[in-house]
mmCIF file of C-alpha atoms in Angstrom:
data_model
loop_
_atom_site.group_PDB
_atom_site.id
_atom_site.type_symbol
_atom_site.label_atom_id
_atom_site.label_comp_id
_atom_site.label_asym_id
_atom_site.label_seq_id
_atom_site.Cartn_x
_atom_site.Cartn_y
_atom_site.Cartn_z
ATOM 1 C CA MET A 1 4.060 17.910 -17.204
ATOM 2 C CA ALA A 2 0.838 16.939 -16.125
ATOM 3 C CA ASN A 3 0.119 14.974 -13.081
ATOM 4 C CA PRO A 4 -0.879 11.647 -14.646
ATOM 5 C CA SER A 5 -2.453 10.495 -11.373
ATOM 6 C CA THR A 6 -4.691 13.340 -11.544
ATOM 7 C CA SER A 7 -8.367 14.277 -12.722
ATOM 8 C CA PRO A 8 -11.473 16.050 -11.741
ATOM 9 C CA ASP A 9 -13.148 12.811 -11.276
ATOM 10 C CA LYS A 10 -10.401 11.387 -8.908
ATOM 11 C CA ASP A 11 -9.957 14.902 -7.238
ATOM 12 C CA ALA A 12 -13.589 15.419 -6.455
ATOM 13 C CA LEU A 13 -13.333 11.270 -5.117
ATOM 14 C CA ARG A 14 -10.094 12.364 -3.034
ATOM 15 C CA LEU A 15 -12.118 15.150 -1.099
ATOM 16 C CA ARG A 16 -14.651 12.985 -0.420
ATOM 17 C CA CYS A 17 -12.739 9.936 1.271
ATOM 18 C CA ARG A 18 -10.047 12.286 2.698
ATOM 19 C CA ALA A 19 -13.444 13.551 4.673
ATOM 20 C CA SER A 20 -14.491 10.131 5.769
ATOM 21 C CA LEU A 21 -10.945 9.128 6.948
ATOM 22 C CA ALA A 22 -11.084 12.443 9.138
ATOM 23 C CA GLY A 23 -14.220 11.290 10.738
ATOM 24 C CA LEU A 24 -12.457 7.914 11.682
ATOM 25 C CA SER A 25 -11.705 8.365 15.687
ATOM 26 C CA ARG A 26 -8.355 7.136 16.592
ATOM 27 C CA ALA A 27 -9.816 4.210 18.191
ATOM 28 C CA ASP A 28 -11.463 3.336 15.134
ATOM 29 C CA ARG A 29 -8.307 3.110 12.978
ATOM 30 C CA LEU A 30 -6.284 1.058 15.872
ATOM 31 C CA ALA A 31 -9.108 -1.542 16.259
ATOM 32 C CA SER A 32 -9.399 -1.125 12.122
ATOM 33 C CA SER A 33 -5.465 -1.726 11.878
ATOM 34 C CA GLU A 34 -5.664 -4.590 14.161
ATOM 35 C CA MET A 35 -8.245 -6.648 11.989
ATOM 36 C CA LEU A 36 -6.417 -5.772 9.115
ATOM 37 C CA THR A 37 -3.049 -6.959 10.498
ATOM 38 C CA GLU A 38 -5.057 -9.948 11.848
ATOM 39 C CA ALA A 39 -6.505 -10.903 8.552
ATOM 40 C CA LEU A 40 -2.833 -10.186 6.851
ATOM 41 C CA SER A 41 -0.735 -12.214 9.229
ATOM 42 C CA GLY A 42 -3.835 -15.232 8.452
ATOM 43 C CA TRP A 43 -2.735 -14.780 4.849
ATOM 44 C CA LEU A 44 0.671 -14.830 5.035
ATOM 45 C CA ALA A 45 0.918 -17.937 6.907
ATOM 46 C CA THR A 46 0.129 -19.597 4.032
ATOM 47 C CA ARG A 47 3.098 -17.881 1.884
ATOM 48 C CA PRO A 48 6.280 -20.001 1.350
ATOM 49 C CA MET A 49 8.951 -18.894 4.371
ATOM 50 C CA GLY A 50 11.159 -16.203 3.474
ATOM 51 C CA VAL A 51 8.648 -14.138 1.071
ATOM 52 C CA SER A 52 9.720 -10.816 0.706
ATOM 53 C CA VAL A 53 6.759 -8.307 1.333
ATOM 54 C CA GLY A 54 6.290 -4.709 0.311
ATOM 55 C CA ILE A 55 4.599 -2.994 3.064
ATOM 56 C CA PHE A 56 4.474 0.462 4.284
ATOM 57 C CA ALA A 57 4.885 3.070 6.902
ATOM 58 C CA ALA A 58 1.384 4.445 8.276
ATOM 59 C CA THR A 59 0.518 8.074 7.937
ATOM 60 C CA ALA A 60 -2.464 9.133 10.881
ATOM 61 C CA ASP A 61 -4.852 8.255 8.776
ATOM 62 C CA GLU A 62 -3.715 4.858 7.030
ATOM 63 C CA PRO A 63 -3.820 1.335 8.542
ATOM 64 C CA ASP A 64 -0.663 0.271 10.645
ATOM 65 C CA LEU A 65 1.398 -2.534 9.363
ATOM 66 C CA SER A 66 4.286 -2.367 12.009
ATOM 67 C CA SER A 67 3.040 -5.764 14.345
ATOM 68 C CA LEU A 68 3.505 -7.836 11.083
ATOM 69 C CA HIS A 69 7.405 -8.006 12.344
ATOM 70 C CA THR A 70 6.253 -9.894 15.299
ATOM 71 C CA THR A 71 3.497 -12.035 13.736
ATOM 72 C CA CYS A 72 4.924 -12.539 10.719
ATOM 73 C CA PRO A 73 8.600 -13.637 11.804
ATOM 74 C CA SER A 74 8.901 -16.176 8.266
ATOM 75 C CA VAL A 75 8.088 -13.201 6.050
ATOM 76 C CA SER A 76 11.009 -10.539 4.802
ATOM 77 C CA LEU A 77 9.407 -7.222 5.246
ATOM 78 C CA ALA A 78 10.168 -4.030 2.795
ATOM 79 C CA TYR A 79 9.074 -0.495 2.914
ATOM 80 C CA PRO A 80 9.279 2.416 0.152
ATOM 81 C CA ARG A 81 11.852 5.221 -0.361
ATOM 82 C CA SER A 82 10.915 7.692 -2.334
ATOM 83 C CA ALA A 83 12.549 10.049 -4.621
ATOM 84 C CA ALA A 84 13.079 13.427 -6.021
ATOM 85 C CA ASP A 85 12.524 12.667 -9.961
ATOM 86 C CA GLY A 86 9.206 10.878 -8.477
ATOM 87 C CA THR A 87 9.974 7.141 -8.270
ATOM 88 C CA MET A 88 10.497 4.761 -5.214
ATOM 89 C CA ASP A 89 12.140 1.461 -4.438
ATOM 90 C CA PHE A 90 11.641 -0.949 -1.478
ATOM 91 C CA HIS A 91 14.367 -1.810 1.025
ATOM 92 C CA ALA A 92 14.087 -4.502 3.379
ATOM 93 C CA VAL A 93 13.454 -3.613 7.077
ATOM 94 C CA ALA A 94 14.290 -6.118 9.833
ATOM 95 C CA ASP A 95 12.557 -3.131 13.101
ATOM 96 C CA PRO A 96 10.198 -0.382 11.908
ATOM 97 C CA ALA A 97 11.995 1.300 14.745
ATOM 98 C CA SER A 98 14.935 1.969 12.228
ATOM 99 C CA LEU A 99 12.892 3.976 9.625
ATOM 100 C CA CYS A 100 13.340 7.499 9.540
ATOM 101 C CA LYS A 101 11.549 10.701 8.542
ATOM 102 C CA GLY A 102 11.643 11.338 4.334
ATOM 103 C CA ARG A 103 10.105 13.047 1.807
ATOM 104 C CA PHE A 104 7.021 14.324 3.041
ATOM 105 C CA GLY A 105 6.846 13.679 6.912
ATOM 106 C CA ILE A 106 6.838 9.957 5.501
ATOM 107 C CA ARG A 107 9.098 7.073 7.605
ATOM 108 C CA GLU A 108 11.507 5.914 5.100
ATOM 109 C CA PRO A 109 14.429 3.481 5.400
ATOM 110 C CA ASP A 110 18.192 4.857 5.290
ATOM 111 C CA ALA A 111 19.298 3.572 1.503
ATOM 112 C CA GLY A 112 22.575 3.732 3.161
ATOM 113 C CA ARG A 113 21.322 0.493 5.896
ATOM 114 C CA HIS A 114 18.873 -1.045 5.034
ATOM 115 C CA PRO A 115 19.098 -3.112 1.744
ATOM 116 C CA LEU A 116 17.549 -2.521 -1.559
ATOM 117 C CA ILE A 117 14.959 -5.320 -2.911
ATOM 118 C CA PRO A 118 15.182 -4.916 -6.560
ATOM 119 C CA ALA A 119 11.411 -4.966 -8.195
ATOM 120 C CA GLY A 120 11.867 -8.558 -9.899
ATOM 121 C CA ASP A 121 12.705 -9.508 -6.396
ATOM 122 C CA LEU A 122 9.188 -8.387 -4.864
ATOM 123 C CA ASP A 123 7.384 -11.554 -4.177
ATOM 124 C CA LEU A 124 4.031 -9.265 -3.156
ATOM 125 C CA LEU A 125 2.773 -6.004 -2.811
ATOM 126 C CA VAL A 126 0.615 -4.483 -0.185
ATOM 127 C CA CYS A 127 -0.721 -1.493 -1.102
ATOM 128 C CA PRO A 128 -2.498 1.598 0.629
ATOM 129 C CA GLY A 129 -4.520 4.448 -1.024
ATOM 130 C CA LEU A 130 -7.513 6.348 -0.533
ATOM 131 C CA ALA A 131 -10.155 4.233 -2.367
ATOM 132 C CA PHE A 132 -10.421 0.705 -3.318
ATOM 133 C CA SER A 133 -13.204 -0.476 -5.791
ATOM 134 C CA PRO A 134 -14.301 -4.378 -5.440
ATOM 135 C CA LYS A 135 -12.633 -4.953 -8.760
ATOM 136 C CA GLY A 136 -9.755 -3.721 -7.157
ATOM 137 C CA ALA A 137 -9.260 -0.108 -8.758
ATOM 138 C CA ARG A 138 -7.165 1.999 -7.003
ATOM 139 C CA LEU A 139 -6.948 5.826 -5.935
ATOM 140 C CA GLY A 140 -4.114 7.292 -4.815
ATOM 141 C CA ARG A 141 -2.792 10.251 -3.294
ATOM 142 C CA GLY A 142 -1.811 11.997 -6.635
ATOM 143 C CA GLY A 143 1.810 12.080 -6.577
ATOM 144 C CA GLY A 144 1.773 8.409 -9.124
ATOM 145 C CA TYR A 145 4.948 6.992 -7.070
ATOM 146 C CA TYR A 146 2.402 3.483 -6.398
ATOM 147 C CA ASP A 147 1.840 4.288 -10.074
ATOM 148 C CA ARG A 148 4.971 4.079 -11.471
ATOM 149 C CA TYR A 149 5.943 1.259 -8.763
ATOM 150 C CA LEU A 150 3.476 -0.898 -9.985
ATOM 151 C CA GLU A 151 4.223 -0.885 -13.878
ATOM 152 C CA ARG A 152 7.659 -2.606 -12.782
ATOM 153 C CA LEU A 153 6.010 -5.270 -11.058
ATOM 154 C CA ALA A 154 5.519 -8.542 -13.156
ATOM 155 C CA PRO A 155 1.752 -9.272 -13.981
ATOM 156 C CA GLU A 156 1.535 -12.173 -11.814
ATOM 157 C CA ILE A 157 2.165 -10.100 -8.729
ATOM 158 C CA PRO A 158 -0.049 -10.475 -6.516
ATOM 159 C CA ARG A 159 -1.010 -6.521 -5.459
ATOM 160 C CA LEU A 160 -3.244 -6.346 -2.124
ATOM 161 C CA GLY A 161 -5.140 -2.809 -1.632
ATOM 162 C CA ILE A 162 -5.324 -2.632 1.859
ATOM 163 C CA CYS A 163 -7.880 0.003 3.350
ATOM 164 C CA PHE A 164 -10.570 1.235 6.098
ATOM 165 C CA PRO A 165 -13.801 0.042 5.428
ATOM 166 C CA CYS A 166 -15.186 4.056 4.491
ATOM 167 C CA GLN A 167 -12.755 3.757 1.922
ATOM 168 C CA VAL A 168 -14.040 0.622 0.303
ATOM 169 C CA VAL A 169 -16.379 2.515 -3.126
ATOM 170 C CA ALA A 170 -18.223 1.529 -5.641
ATOM 171 C CA GLU A 171 -16.723 3.010 -8.206
ATOM 172 C CA VAL A 172 -12.881 4.367 -8.730
ATOM 173 C CA PRO A 173 -12.361 5.974 -12.207
ATOM 174 C CA LEU A 174 -9.516 4.195 -14.124
ATOM 175 C CA GLU A 175 -7.011 5.806 -16.433
ATOM 176 C CA GLU A 176 -5.044 4.059 -18.798
ATOM 177 C CA HIS A 177 -2.004 3.723 -16.950
ATOM 178 C CA ASP A 178 -3.779 2.472 -13.419
ATOM 179 C CA VAL A 179 -2.681 -0.576 -12.141
ATOM 180 C CA VAL A 180 -5.275 -2.868 -10.605
ATOM 181 C CA MET A 181 -4.870 -4.989 -7.336
ATOM 182 C CA THR A 182 -5.162 -8.493 -7.561
ATOM 183 C CA HIS A 183 -6.680 -8.416 -3.753
ATOM 184 C CA LEU A 184 -8.372 -6.582 -1.066
ATOM 185 C CA VAL A 185 -7.360 -6.537 2.321
ATOM 186 C CA THR A 186 -10.533 -5.362 4.490
ATOM 187 C CA THR A 187 -11.556 -5.695 8.348
ATOM 188 C CA THR A 188 -13.767 -8.693 6.756
ATOM 189 C CA GLY A 189 -10.627 -10.785 5.696
ATOM 190 C CA ILE A 190 -8.576 -10.867 2.113
ATOM 191 C CA VAL A 191 -10.739 -11.335 -0.940
ATOM 192 C CA GLU A 192 -9.181 -12.300 -4.753
ATOM 193 C CA VAL A 193 -10.740 -9.633 -7.190
ATOM 194 C CA GLU A 194 -12.566 -10.966 -9.814
ATOM 195 C CA PRO A 195 -11.311 -10.141 -13.474
ATOM 196 C CA ALA A 196 -13.423 -7.251 -15.303
#
């Protein structure tokens, strides 16, 4: 079966975005991660206590959000765990040090140790991506894991795309199955996406 997240236009944009990310120094990534986490922490502080937030364990070229565990103690943080069938679920994680290397070398929760958070119980989701447009279109890495998970969320659940400045592009090709973000988190803050 063809990968629903792959198209010639998207593949070309992925190559450009990967090249841009490769050009970022470690210092740039760390500084930007700090700014993104600060923006997200401030926004989460306005949410009710105990909200369940889906985040992710960063790969080398993604924003590191692990300090949210100390800056947002009233928030319950959950991380994705992928399955061989192309799906993923989120599990509550109190300490990011308890994550272990999973599929694709990405740190994931241990299903036997970290409680499952059903998609209906997640209050908001912070999504990584290779590129985002100002209208909330998201370009993933091509595996479709987030595409499939986003389809399981209720439409009113906030979906926050988070990225480094070089990942905001004028336009991201959209396909029928693509779910747009409701907010963008950038180093200048968090903006609500205007409906198209």
